[in-house]
mmCIF file of N, CA and C in Angstrom:
data_model
loop_
_atom_site.group_PDB
_atom_site.id
_atom_site.type_symbol
_atom_site.label_atom_id
_atom_site.label_comp_id
_atom_site.label_asym_id
_atom_site.label_seq_id
_atom_site.Cartn_x
_atom_site.Cartn_y
_atom_site.Cartn_z
ATOM 1 N N MET N 1 6.038 -44.722 12.065
ATOM 2 C CA MET N 1 4.603 -44.741 12.008
ATOM 3 C C MET N 1 4.064 -43.416 12.542
ATOM 4 N N LEU N 2 3.117 -42.891 11.846
ATOM 5 C CA LEU N 2 2.544 -41.617 12.226
ATOM 6 C C LEU N 2 1.805 -41.691 13.549
ATOM 7 N N GLY N 3 1.090 -42.774 13.802
ATOM 8 C CA GLY N 3 0.305 -42.906 15.024
ATOM 9 C C GLY N 3 1.147 -43.029 16.273
ATOM 10 N N CYS N 4 2.399 -43.428 16.144
ATOM 11 C CA CYS N 4 3.268 -43.627 17.303
ATOM 12 C C CYS N 4 4.002 -42.353 17.720
ATOM 13 N N GLU N 5 3.937 -41.311 16.912
ATOM 14 C CA GLU N 5 4.635 -40.075 17.234
ATOM 15 C C GLU N 5 3.753 -39.179 18.096
ATOM 16 N N SER N 6 4.387 -38.458 18.976
ATOM 17 C CA SER N 6 3.637 -37.506 19.786
ATOM 18 C C SER N 6 3.375 -36.245 18.963
ATOM 19 N N LYS N 7 2.444 -35.456 19.441
ATOM 20 C CA LYS N 7 2.141 -34.197 18.766
ATOM 21 C C LYS N 7 3.375 -33.300 18.740
ATOM 22 N N GLU N 8 4.135 -33.320 19.817
ATOM 23 C CA GLU N 8 5.358 -32.518 19.892
ATOM 24 C C GLU N 8 6.364 -32.960 18.833
ATOM 25 N N GLU N 9 6.516 -34.263 18.640
ATOM 26 C CA GLU N 9 7.447 -34.772 17.622
ATOM 27 C C GLU N 9 6.990 -34.365 16.223
ATOM 28 N N ARG N 10 5.694 -34.454 15.961
ATOM 29 C CA ARG N 10 5.167 -34.051 14.647
ATOM 30 C C ARG N 10 5.385 -32.553 14.426
ATOM 31 N N ASN N 11 5.140 -31.764 15.472
ATOM 32 C CA ASN N 11 5.361 -30.321 15.356
ATOM 33 C C ASN N 11 6.828 -30.016 15.089
ATOM 34 N N GLN N 12 7.724 -30.716 15.773
ATOM 35 C CA GLN N 12 9.157 -30.506 15.576
ATOM 36 C C GLN N 12 9.564 -30.867 14.149
ATOM 37 N N GLN N 13 9.009 -31.945 13.614
ATOM 38 C CA GLN N 13 9.308 -32.331 12.236
ATOM 39 C C GLN N 13 8.786 -31.284 11.255
ATOM 40 N N THR N 14 7.597 -30.775 11.526
ATOM 41 C CA THR N 14 7.024 -29.741 10.670
ATOM 42 C C THR N 14 7.890 -28.489 10.693
ATOM 43 N N ILE N 15 8.324 -28.092 11.865
ATOM 44 C CA ILE N 15 9.187 -26.914 12.000
ATOM 45 C C ILE N 15 10.497 -27.130 11.256
ATOM 46 N N SER N 16 11.092 -28.289 11.422
ATOM 47 C CA SER N 16 12.357 -28.599 10.756
ATOM 48 C C SER N 16 12.194 -28.549 9.237
ATOM 49 N N HIS N 17 11.115 -29.137 8.743
ATOM 50 C CA HIS N 17 10.850 -29.148 7.301
ATOM 51 C C HIS N 17 10.627 -27.718 6.788
ATOM 52 N N THR N 18 9.880 -26.923 7.528
ATOM 53 C CA THR N 18 9.607 -25.544 7.135
ATOM 54 C C THR N 18 10.887 -24.716 7.115
ATOM 55 N N LEU N 19 11.769 -24.925 8.083
ATOM 56 C CA LEU N 19 13.049 -24.215 8.109
ATOM 57 C C LEU N 19 13.905 -24.578 6.903
ATOM 58 N N GLN N 20 13.889 -25.846 6.520
ATOM 59 C CA GLN N 20 14.647 -26.275 5.342
ATOM 60 C C GLN N 20 14.097 -25.607 4.084
ATOM 61 N N GLU N 21 12.771 -25.561 3.966
ATOM 62 C CA GLU N 21 12.157 -24.919 2.802
ATOM 63 C C GLU N 21 12.478 -23.423 2.765
ATOM 64 N N ALA N 22 12.429 -22.769 3.916
ATOM 65 C CA ALA N 22 12.730 -21.338 3.987
ATOM 66 C C ALA N 22 14.186 -21.072 3.612
ATOM 67 N N SER N 23 15.077 -21.925 4.061
ATOM 68 C CA SER N 23 16.490 -21.770 3.737
ATOM 69 C C SER N 23 16.715 -21.917 2.234
ATOM 70 N N THR N 24 16.067 -22.892 1.633
ATOM 71 C CA THR N 24 16.178 -23.099 0.191
ATOM 72 C C THR N 24 15.641 -21.886 -0.563
ATOM 73 N N ALA N 25 14.495 -21.376 -0.134
ATOM 74 C CA ALA N 25 13.900 -20.209 -0.789
ATOM 75 C C ALA N 25 14.817 -18.994 -0.668
ATOM 76 N N LYS N 26 15.397 -18.799 0.507
ATOM 77 C CA LYS N 26 16.305 -17.666 0.730
ATOM 78 C C LYS N 26 17.539 -17.791 -0.158
ATOM 79 N N ASN N 27 18.068 -18.997 -0.267
ATOM 80 C CA ASN N 27 19.264 -19.220 -1.079
ATOM 81 C C ASN N 27 18.978 -19.055 -2.567
ATOM 82 N N THR N 28 17.738 -19.229 -2.969
ATOM 83 C CA THR N 28 17.340 -19.048 -4.359
ATOM 84 C C THR N 28 17.055 -17.580 -4.656
ATOM 85 N N LEU N 29 16.530 -16.865 -3.671
ATOM 86 C CA LEU N 29 16.134 -15.472 -3.878
ATOM 87 C C LEU N 29 17.322 -14.559 -4.172
ATOM 88 N N GLY N 30 18.410 -14.708 -3.442
ATOM 89 C CA GLY N 30 19.572 -13.838 -3.641
ATOM 90 C C GLY N 30 20.069 -13.828 -5.077
ATOM 91 N N PRO N 31 20.384 -14.982 -5.636
ATOM 92 C CA PRO N 31 20.830 -15.008 -7.030
ATOM 93 C C PRO N 31 19.769 -14.492 -8.007
ATOM 94 N N ALA N 32 18.501 -14.766 -7.731
ATOM 95 C CA ALA N 32 17.435 -14.270 -8.609
ATOM 96 C C ALA N 32 17.381 -12.742 -8.579
ATOM 97 N N LEU N 33 17.561 -12.156 -7.397
ATOM 98 C CA LEU N 33 17.602 -10.690 -7.301
ATOM 99 C C LEU N 33 18.803 -10.140 -8.060
ATOM 100 N N ASP N 34 19.960 -10.780 -7.898
ATOM 101 C CA ASP N 34 21.175 -10.327 -8.579
ATOM 102 C C ASP N 34 21.031 -10.381 -10.100
ATOM 103 N N LYS N 35 20.300 -11.367 -10.594
ATOM 104 C CA LYS N 35 20.097 -11.527 -12.042
ATOM 105 C C LYS N 35 18.882 -10.745 -12.546
ATOM 106 N N LYS N 36 18.266 -9.966 -11.648
ATOM 107 C CA LYS N 36 17.088 -9.157 -11.981
ATOM 108 C C LYS N 36 15.945 -10.017 -12.508
ATOM 109 N N GLN N 37 15.740 -11.160 -11.878
ATOM 110 C CA GLN N 37 14.694 -12.087 -12.280
ATOM 111 C C GLN N 37 13.441 -11.988 -11.411
ATOM 112 N N VAL N 38 13.421 -11.055 -10.482
ATOM 113 C CA VAL N 38 12.261 -10.882 -9.605
ATOM 114 C C VAL N 38 11.561 -9.598 -10.044
ATOM 115 N N ARG N 39 10.435 -9.759 -10.721
ATOM 116 C CA ARG N 39 9.772 -8.628 -11.362
ATOM 117 C C ARG N 39 9.431 -7.504 -10.381
ATOM 118 N N ASN N 40 8.827 -7.829 -9.263
ATOM 119 C CA ASN N 40 8.457 -6.781 -8.305
ATOM 120 C C ASN N 40 9.682 -6.043 -7.787
ATOM 121 N N ALA N 41 10.769 -6.751 -7.581
ATOM 122 C CA ALA N 41 11.997 -6.100 -7.115
ATOM 123 C C ALA N 41 12.500 -5.118 -8.167
ATOM 124 N N ASN N 42 12.391 -5.490 -9.428
ATOM 125 C CA ASN N 42 12.812 -4.586 -10.504
ATOM 126 C C ASN N 42 11.941 -3.331 -10.529
ATOM 127 N N LEU N 43 10.639 -3.516 -10.358
ATOM 128 C CA LEU N 43 9.728 -2.369 -10.333
ATOM 129 C C LEU N 43 10.036 -1.447 -9.160
ATOM 130 N N PHE N 44 10.272 -2.032 -7.994
ATOM 131 C CA PHE N 44 10.579 -1.231 -6.811
ATOM 132 C C PHE N 44 11.903 -0.486 -6.966
ATOM 133 N N THR N 45 12.869 -1.122 -7.588
ATOM 134 C CA THR N 45 14.160 -0.473 -7.817
ATOM 135 C C THR N 45 13.989 0.747 -8.717
ATOM 136 N N GLU N 46 13.244 0.575 -9.802
ATOM 137 C CA GLU N 46 12.997 1.691 -10.713
ATOM 138 C C GLU N 46 12.183 2.787 -10.034
ATOM 139 N N TYR N 47 11.208 2.394 -9.256
ATOM 140 C CA TYR N 47 10.403 3.371 -8.519
ATOM 141 C C TYR N 47 11.287 4.167 -7.557
ATOM 142 N N GLY N 48 12.214 3.494 -6.910
ATOM 143 C CA GLY N 48 13.139 4.173 -6.007
ATOM 144 C C GLY N 48 13.967 5.216 -6.731
ATOM 145 N N LYS N 49 14.411 4.899 -7.951
ATOM 146 C CA LYS N 49 15.191 5.854 -8.746
ATOM 147 C C LYS N 49 14.358 7.092 -9.081
ATOM 148 N N VAL N 50 13.138 6.853 -9.531
ATOM 149 C CA VAL N 50 12.250 7.963 -9.890
ATOM 150 C C VAL N 50 11.932 8.806 -8.660
ATOM 151 N N LEU N 51 11.667 8.148 -7.564
ATOM 152 C CA LEU N 51 11.342 8.847 -6.325
ATOM 153 C C LEU N 51 12.498 9.739 -5.877
ATOM 154 N N ARG N 52 13.722 9.236 -5.978
ATOM 155 C CA ARG N 52 14.895 10.041 -5.593
ATOM 156 C C ARG N 52 15.030 11.281 -6.479
ATOM 157 N N GLN N 53 14.694 11.138 -7.766
ATOM 158 C CA GLN N 53 14.816 12.270 -8.690
ATOM 159 C C GLN N 53 13.734 13.322 -8.450
ATOM 160 N N HIS N 54 12.514 12.874 -8.231
ATOM 161 C CA HIS N 54 11.384 13.796 -8.149
ATOM 162 C C HIS N 54 11.041 14.239 -6.731
ATOM 163 N N LYS N 55 11.491 13.512 -5.750
ATOM 164 C CA LYS N 55 11.218 13.851 -4.351
ATOM 165 C C LYS N 55 12.511 13.714 -3.547
ATOM 166 N N PRO N 56 13.461 14.625 -3.749
ATOM 167 C CA PRO N 56 14.751 14.519 -3.063
ATOM 168 C C PRO N 56 14.641 14.458 -1.541
ATOM 169 N N GLN N 57 13.561 15.011 -0.988
ATOM 170 C CA GLN N 57 13.406 15.002 0.468
ATOM 171 C C GLN N 57 13.202 13.590 1.018
ATOM 172 N N VAL N 58 12.849 12.656 0.163
ATOM 173 C CA VAL N 58 12.682 11.268 0.628
ATOM 174 C C VAL N 58 13.748 10.354 0.028
ATOM 175 N N SER N 59 14.862 10.935 -0.391
ATOM 176 C CA SER N 59 15.893 10.146 -1.071
ATOM 177 C C SER N 59 16.468 9.037 -0.191
ATOM 178 N N GLU N 60 16.600 9.292 1.110
ATOM 179 C CA GLU N 60 17.126 8.240 1.992
ATOM 180 C C GLU N 60 16.171 7.053 2.057
ATOM 181 N N ILE N 61 14.898 7.345 2.162
ATOM 182 C CA ILE N 61 13.899 6.270 2.194
ATOM 183 C C ILE N 61 13.898 5.526 0.864
ATOM 184 N N ALA N 62 13.975 6.263 -0.233
ATOM 185 C CA ALA N 62 13.997 5.642 -1.553
ATOM 186 C C ALA N 62 15.222 4.750 -1.717
ATOM 187 N N GLN N 63 16.353 5.170 -1.177
ATOM 188 C CA GLN N 63 17.577 4.365 -1.250
ATOM 189 C C GLN N 63 17.403 3.057 -0.489
ATOM 190 N N ILE N 64 16.851 3.134 0.698
ATOM 191 C CA ILE N 64 16.612 1.924 1.496
ATOM 192 C C ILE N 64 15.621 1.022 0.781
ATOM 193 N N PHE N 65 14.596 1.626 0.234
ATOM 194 C CA PHE N 65 13.573 0.904 -0.514
ATOM 195 C C PHE N 65 14.213 0.126 -1.666
ATOM 196 N N SER N 66 15.065 0.791 -2.437
ATOM 197 C CA SER N 66 15.743 0.140 -3.561
ATOM 198 C C SER N 66 16.724 -0.922 -3.088
ATOM 199 N N GLN N 67 17.422 -0.648 -1.998
ATOM 200 C CA GLN N 67 18.408 -1.602 -1.484
ATOM 201 C C GLN N 67 17.738 -2.899 -1.037
ATOM 202 N N ASP N 68 16.518 -2.802 -0.537
ATOM 203 C CA ASP N 68 15.800 -4.001 -0.113
ATOM 204 C C ASP N 68 15.490 -4.929 -1.280
ATOM 205 N N CYS N 69 15.653 -4.444 -2.485
ATOM 206 C CA CYS N 69 15.382 -5.246 -3.677
ATOM 207 C C CYS N 69 16.645 -5.895 -4.225
ATOM 208 N N THR N 70 17.697 -5.919 -3.422
ATOM 209 C CA THR N 70 18.948 -6.552 -3.832
ATOM 210 C C THR N 70 19.360 -7.584 -2.790
ATOM 211 N N SER N 71 20.334 -8.377 -3.130
ATOM 212 C CA SER N 71 20.829 -9.373 -2.168
ATOM 213 C C SER N 71 21.934 -8.801 -1.298
ATOM 214 N N SER N 72 22.327 -7.563 -1.544
ATOM 215 C CA SER N 72 23.404 -6.925 -0.773
ATOM 216 C C SER N 72 22.920 -6.465 0.577
#
């Protein structure tokens, strides 16, 4: 019964549920990135490539930027 639970118990249940949802989302994101199914990640990856070619002085940043768009 909802009325019999303390606020702390409800908060703990909410936290537990949110952690489960976050874990599911994280587990779904990796394969989606690997399959290039995340549009923004694809755009950022391509932008990183262009940035490395045209602005070599920021190539390390561009590499990190592109790497963040993968599950590796």
